[in-house]
Every structure is written in C-alpha cells, then in structure tokens.
mmCIF file of C-alpha atoms in Angstrom:
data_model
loop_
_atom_site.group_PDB
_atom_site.id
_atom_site.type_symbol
_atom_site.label_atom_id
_atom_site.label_comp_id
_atom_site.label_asym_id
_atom_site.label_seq_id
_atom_site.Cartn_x
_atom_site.Cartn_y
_atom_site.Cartn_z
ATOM 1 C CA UNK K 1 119.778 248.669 237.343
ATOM 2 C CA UNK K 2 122.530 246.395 235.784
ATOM 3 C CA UNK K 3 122.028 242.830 234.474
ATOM 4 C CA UNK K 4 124.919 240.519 235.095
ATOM 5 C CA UNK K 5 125.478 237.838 232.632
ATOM 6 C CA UNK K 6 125.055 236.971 228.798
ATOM 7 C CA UNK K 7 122.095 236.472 226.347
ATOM 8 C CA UNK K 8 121.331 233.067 227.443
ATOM 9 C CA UNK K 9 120.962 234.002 231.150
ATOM 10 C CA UNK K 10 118.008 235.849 229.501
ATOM 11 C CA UNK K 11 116.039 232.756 228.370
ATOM 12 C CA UNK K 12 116.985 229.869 230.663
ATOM 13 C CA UNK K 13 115.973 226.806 229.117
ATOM 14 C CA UNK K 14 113.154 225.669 231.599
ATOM 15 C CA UNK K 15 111.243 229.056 230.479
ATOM 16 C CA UNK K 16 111.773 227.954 226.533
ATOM 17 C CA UNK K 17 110.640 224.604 227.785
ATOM 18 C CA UNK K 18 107.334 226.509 228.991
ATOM 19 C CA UNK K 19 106.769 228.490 226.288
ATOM 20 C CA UNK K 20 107.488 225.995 223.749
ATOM 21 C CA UNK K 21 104.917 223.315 225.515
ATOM 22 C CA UNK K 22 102.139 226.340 226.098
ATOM 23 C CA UNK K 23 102.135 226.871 222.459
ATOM 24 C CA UNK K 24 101.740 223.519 221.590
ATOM 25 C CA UNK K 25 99.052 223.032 223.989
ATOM 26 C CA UNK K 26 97.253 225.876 222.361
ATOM 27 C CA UNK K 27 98.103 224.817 218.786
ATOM 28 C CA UNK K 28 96.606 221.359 219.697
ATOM 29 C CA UNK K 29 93.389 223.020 221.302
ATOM 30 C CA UNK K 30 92.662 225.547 218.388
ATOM 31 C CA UNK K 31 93.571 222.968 215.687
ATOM 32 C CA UNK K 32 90.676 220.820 217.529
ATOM 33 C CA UNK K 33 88.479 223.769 217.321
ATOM 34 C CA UNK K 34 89.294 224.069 213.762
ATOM 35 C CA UNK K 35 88.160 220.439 213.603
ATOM 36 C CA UNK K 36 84.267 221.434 215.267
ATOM 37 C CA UNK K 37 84.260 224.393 212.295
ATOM 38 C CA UNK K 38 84.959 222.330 208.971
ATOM 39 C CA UNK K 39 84.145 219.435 207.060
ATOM 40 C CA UNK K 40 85.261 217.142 204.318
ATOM 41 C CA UNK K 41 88.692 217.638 202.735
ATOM 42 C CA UNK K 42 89.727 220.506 205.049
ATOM 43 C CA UNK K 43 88.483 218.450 208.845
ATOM 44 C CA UNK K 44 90.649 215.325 207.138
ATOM 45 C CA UNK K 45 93.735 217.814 206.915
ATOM 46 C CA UNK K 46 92.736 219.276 210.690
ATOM 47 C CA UNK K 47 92.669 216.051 211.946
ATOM 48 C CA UNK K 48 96.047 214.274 210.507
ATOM 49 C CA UNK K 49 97.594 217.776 211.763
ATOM 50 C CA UNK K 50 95.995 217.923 215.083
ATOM 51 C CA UNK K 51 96.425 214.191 215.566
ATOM 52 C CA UNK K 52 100.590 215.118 215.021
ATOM 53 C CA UNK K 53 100.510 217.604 217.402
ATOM 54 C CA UNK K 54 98.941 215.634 219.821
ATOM 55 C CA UNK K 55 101.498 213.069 220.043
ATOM 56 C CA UNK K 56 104.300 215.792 220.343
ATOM 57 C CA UNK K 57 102.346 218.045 222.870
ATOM 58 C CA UNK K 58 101.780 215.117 224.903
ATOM 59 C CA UNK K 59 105.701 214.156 224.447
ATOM 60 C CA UNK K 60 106.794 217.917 225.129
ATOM 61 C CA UNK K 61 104.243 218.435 228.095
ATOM 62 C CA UNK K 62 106.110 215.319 229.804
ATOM 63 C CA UNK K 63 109.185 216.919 229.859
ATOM 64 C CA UNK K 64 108.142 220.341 231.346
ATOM 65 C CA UNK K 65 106.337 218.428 234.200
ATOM 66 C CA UNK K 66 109.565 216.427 234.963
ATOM 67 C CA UNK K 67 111.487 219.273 234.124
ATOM 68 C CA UNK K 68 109.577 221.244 236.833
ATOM 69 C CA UNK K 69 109.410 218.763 239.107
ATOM 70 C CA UNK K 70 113.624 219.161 239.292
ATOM 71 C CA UNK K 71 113.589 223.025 238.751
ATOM 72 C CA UNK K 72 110.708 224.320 241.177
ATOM 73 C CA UNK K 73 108.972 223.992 244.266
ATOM 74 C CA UNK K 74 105.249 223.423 242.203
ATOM 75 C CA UNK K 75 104.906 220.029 243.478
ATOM 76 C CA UNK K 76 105.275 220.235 247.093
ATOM 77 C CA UNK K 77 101.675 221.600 246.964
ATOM 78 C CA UNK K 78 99.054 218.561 246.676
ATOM 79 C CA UNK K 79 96.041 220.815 244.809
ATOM 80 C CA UNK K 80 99.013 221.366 242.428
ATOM 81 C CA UNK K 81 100.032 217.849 242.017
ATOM 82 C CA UNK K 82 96.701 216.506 241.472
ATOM 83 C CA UNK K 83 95.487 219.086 239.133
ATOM 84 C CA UNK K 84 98.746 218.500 237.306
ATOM 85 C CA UNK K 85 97.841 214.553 236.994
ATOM 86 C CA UNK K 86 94.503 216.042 235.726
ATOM 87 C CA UNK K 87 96.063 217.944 232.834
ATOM 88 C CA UNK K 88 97.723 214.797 232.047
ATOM 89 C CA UNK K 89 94.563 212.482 231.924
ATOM 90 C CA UNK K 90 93.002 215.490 230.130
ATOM 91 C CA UNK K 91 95.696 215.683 227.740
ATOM 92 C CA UNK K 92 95.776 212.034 227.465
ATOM 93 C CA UNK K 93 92.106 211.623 226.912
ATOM 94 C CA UNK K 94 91.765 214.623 224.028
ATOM 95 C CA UNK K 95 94.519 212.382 221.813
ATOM 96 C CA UNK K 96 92.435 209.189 222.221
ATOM 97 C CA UNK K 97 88.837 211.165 221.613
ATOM 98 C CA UNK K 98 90.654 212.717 218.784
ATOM 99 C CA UNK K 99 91.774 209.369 217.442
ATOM 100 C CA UNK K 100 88.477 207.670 217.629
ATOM 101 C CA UNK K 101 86.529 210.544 215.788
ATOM 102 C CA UNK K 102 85.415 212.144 218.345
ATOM 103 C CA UNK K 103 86.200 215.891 217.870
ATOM 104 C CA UNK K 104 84.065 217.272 220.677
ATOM 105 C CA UNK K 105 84.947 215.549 223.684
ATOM 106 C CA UNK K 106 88.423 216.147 222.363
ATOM 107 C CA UNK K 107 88.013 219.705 222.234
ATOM 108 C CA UNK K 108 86.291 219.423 225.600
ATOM 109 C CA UNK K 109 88.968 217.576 227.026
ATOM 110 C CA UNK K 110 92.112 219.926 225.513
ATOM 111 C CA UNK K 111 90.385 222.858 227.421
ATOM 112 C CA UNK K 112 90.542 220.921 230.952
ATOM 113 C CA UNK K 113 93.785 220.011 229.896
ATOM 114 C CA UNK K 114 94.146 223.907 229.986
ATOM 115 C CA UNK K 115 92.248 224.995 233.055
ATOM 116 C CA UNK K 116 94.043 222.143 235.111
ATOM 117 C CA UNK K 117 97.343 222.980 233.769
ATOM 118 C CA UNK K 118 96.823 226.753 235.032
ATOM 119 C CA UNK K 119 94.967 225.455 238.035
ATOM 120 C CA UNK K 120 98.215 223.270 238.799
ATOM 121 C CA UNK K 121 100.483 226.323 238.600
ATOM 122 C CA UNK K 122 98.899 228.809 240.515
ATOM 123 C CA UNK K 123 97.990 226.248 243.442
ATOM 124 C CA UNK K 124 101.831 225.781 243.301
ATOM 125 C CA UNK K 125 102.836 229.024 243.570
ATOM 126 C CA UNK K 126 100.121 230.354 246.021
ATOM 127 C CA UNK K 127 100.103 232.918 247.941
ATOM 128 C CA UNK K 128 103.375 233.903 245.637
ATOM 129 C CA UNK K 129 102.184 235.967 242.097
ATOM 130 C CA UNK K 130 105.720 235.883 241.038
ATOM 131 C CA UNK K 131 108.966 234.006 242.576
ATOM 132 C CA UNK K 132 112.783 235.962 243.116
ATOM 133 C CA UNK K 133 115.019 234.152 241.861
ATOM 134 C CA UNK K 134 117.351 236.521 244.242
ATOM 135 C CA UNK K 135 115.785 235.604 247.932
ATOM 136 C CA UNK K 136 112.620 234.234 248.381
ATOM 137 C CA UNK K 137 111.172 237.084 250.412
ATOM 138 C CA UNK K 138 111.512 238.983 247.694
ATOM 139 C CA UNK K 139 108.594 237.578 245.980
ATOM 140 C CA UNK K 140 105.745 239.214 244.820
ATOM 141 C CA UNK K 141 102.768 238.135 246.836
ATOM 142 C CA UNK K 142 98.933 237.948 246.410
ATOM 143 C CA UNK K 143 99.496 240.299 249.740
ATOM 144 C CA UNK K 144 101.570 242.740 248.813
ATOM 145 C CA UNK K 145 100.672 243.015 245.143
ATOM 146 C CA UNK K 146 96.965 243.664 246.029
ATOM 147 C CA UNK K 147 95.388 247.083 245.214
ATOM 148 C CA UNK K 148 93.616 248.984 247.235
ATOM 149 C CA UNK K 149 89.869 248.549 248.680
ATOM 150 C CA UNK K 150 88.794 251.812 246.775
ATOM 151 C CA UNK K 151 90.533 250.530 243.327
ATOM 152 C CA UNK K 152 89.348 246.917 243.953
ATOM 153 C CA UNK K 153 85.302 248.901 244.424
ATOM 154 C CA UNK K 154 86.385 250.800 241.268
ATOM 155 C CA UNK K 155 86.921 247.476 239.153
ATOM 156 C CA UNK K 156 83.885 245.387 240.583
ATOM 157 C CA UNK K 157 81.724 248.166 239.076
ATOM 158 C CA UNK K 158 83.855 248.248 235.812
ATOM 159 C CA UNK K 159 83.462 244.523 235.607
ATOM 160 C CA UNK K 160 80.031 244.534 236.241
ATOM 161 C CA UNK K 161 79.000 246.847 233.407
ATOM 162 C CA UNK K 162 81.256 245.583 231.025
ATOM 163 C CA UNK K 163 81.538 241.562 231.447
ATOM 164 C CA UNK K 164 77.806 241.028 230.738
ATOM 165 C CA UNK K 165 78.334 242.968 227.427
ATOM 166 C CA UNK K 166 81.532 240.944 226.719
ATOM 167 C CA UNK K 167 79.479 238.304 227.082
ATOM 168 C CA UNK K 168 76.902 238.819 225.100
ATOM 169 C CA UNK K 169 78.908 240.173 222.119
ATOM 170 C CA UNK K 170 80.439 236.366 222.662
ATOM 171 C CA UNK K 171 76.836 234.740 222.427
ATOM 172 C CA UNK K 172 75.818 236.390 219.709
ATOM 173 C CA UNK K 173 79.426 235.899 217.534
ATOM 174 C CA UNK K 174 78.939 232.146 218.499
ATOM 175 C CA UNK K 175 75.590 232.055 217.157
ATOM 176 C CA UNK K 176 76.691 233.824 213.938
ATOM 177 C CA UNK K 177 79.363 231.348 213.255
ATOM 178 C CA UNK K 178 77.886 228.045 214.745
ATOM 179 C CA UNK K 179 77.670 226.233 211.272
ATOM 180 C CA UNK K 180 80.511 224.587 209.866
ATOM 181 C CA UNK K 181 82.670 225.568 207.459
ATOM 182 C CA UNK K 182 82.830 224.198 203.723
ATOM 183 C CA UNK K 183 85.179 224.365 200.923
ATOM 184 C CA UNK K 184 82.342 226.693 199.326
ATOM 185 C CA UNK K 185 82.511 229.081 201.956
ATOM 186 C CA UNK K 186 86.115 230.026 201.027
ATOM 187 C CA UNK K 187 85.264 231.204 197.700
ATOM 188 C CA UNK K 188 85.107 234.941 197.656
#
C-alpha cells in the first residue's frame, strides 16, 4: 500500500479541529472535577482556569460544529442535529453554572455536554463505524464490521464477570476519595 500526497494530507485540518475541541472539552470537564475535589486557594485557581477554558471551549466547539456542518454529512440526520443543539445548551449551561458558583451542576452539565456530543456523532454516522473517504461503499459498517454470534456469546460472558467488578472497584475508589482536597493534604 502507497500513500499519495505530503505530510499535511496526513492531518487535514477538520481532524486537528476535532482533536483540538475534544481536548478542550475534556480539559474543561476534568478541570470542573478538580473544582468538586478542592477547596480554598487551590478551587479559586480551578475556577479562574476552568472559567478560561470555558469561554474558549465554547468558542472552539462553535467552529467544529460549523466546520462539520460544511465538511460532512452529520447533520442530515435529525437525532444528530438535536443531540448536537443539546451539547450546545449543555456546554452553554456548564459556563453559566460555573460562573454562578455552582460547581456541580457544572460538572453535571460538561458530562451531557459529552454524552450528547458522542450521541450527535454516532447518530450521524449510523449504520457507518467509519466513512471512505475513497467511495462511500467502502465504508466500514455496523454490518460488516460485526463479529460473529459465537465471539459476540464469548464477550457477553466476559462482560458479565468482569463489569460488575469494574464497578465495584469504581464504588469503592469513589468512596475512598469522596472528601475534598486541602492544601494540608499535599504535604508529604
């Protein structure tokens, strides 16, 4: 196999566009985490740096939905379009709960702001898992990329033994680190 074209044919600029706005997204959503785990002098840095990368995640996230209005096909699906308005509203809403001291419903709302954002992609692309950019029937689909009955029997078992242990291990290593953090607790 032989690629055709230079280093920037690589990395087209709607993908940095993605992968630019998904990290922000997630910088904004663990930064408001950060902002449930602390207090005093260390939640007043969290929240002038979250509140920062609010306004540009909200700026950024703009761009990549015009931006993918223009480059894709996302938006000709209506689930898509209106989960993508949620992500907005959520987006929206965890800047303003953010501003007004409310760190909770801000974290609250940046993970809907997630979950629609994800919800709005894959309702766009459905039943395609990924799109060729060569021919569209070249696509991988939910269809063809499927395994078989005796692997999917395999991995229901698998997932049933192992998910309720994953989450457990997650109960418990929330309980252990529910309290907040203090500028005493840094000391070692």
């Amino acid at each position: 196999m032989q690629f055709a074209g230079n280093f920037f044919d690589l990395i087209p600029p709607y993908a940095l566009l993605a992968g630019v706005s998904t990290f922000l997204l997630f910088t904004l959503h663990g930064a408001l985490y950060l902002s449930l785990k602390t207090e005093g002098e260390m939640l007043n840095k969290v929240q002038n740096a979250a509140k920062k990368i609010g306004v540009v995640t909200v700026l950024v996230v703009v761009v990549f939905a015009v931006m993918t209005f223009f480059e894709t096909d996302l938006f000709a699906s209506m689930v898509a379009t209106i989960a993508l308005l949620l992500c907005a509203v959520a987006l929206i809403l965890a800047n303003v709960m953010l501003r007004s001291g409310k760190s909770g419903k801000a974290f609250v709302s940046s993970a809907l702001t997630i979950v629609f954002l994800t919800a709005s992609i894959f309702a766009g692309l459905f039943p395609r898992v990924m799109v060729s950019s060569l021919r569209p029937d070249w696509s991988l689909t939910i269809y063809n990329a499927s395994s078989s009955p005796y692997t999917l029997k395999i991995m229901t078992i698998v997932a049933l033994t192992l998910v309720p242990i994953v989450l457990a291990y997650q109960a418990w290593s929330y309980w252990v680190f529910r309290k907040r953090v203090t500028e005493k607790d840094l000391r070692y």
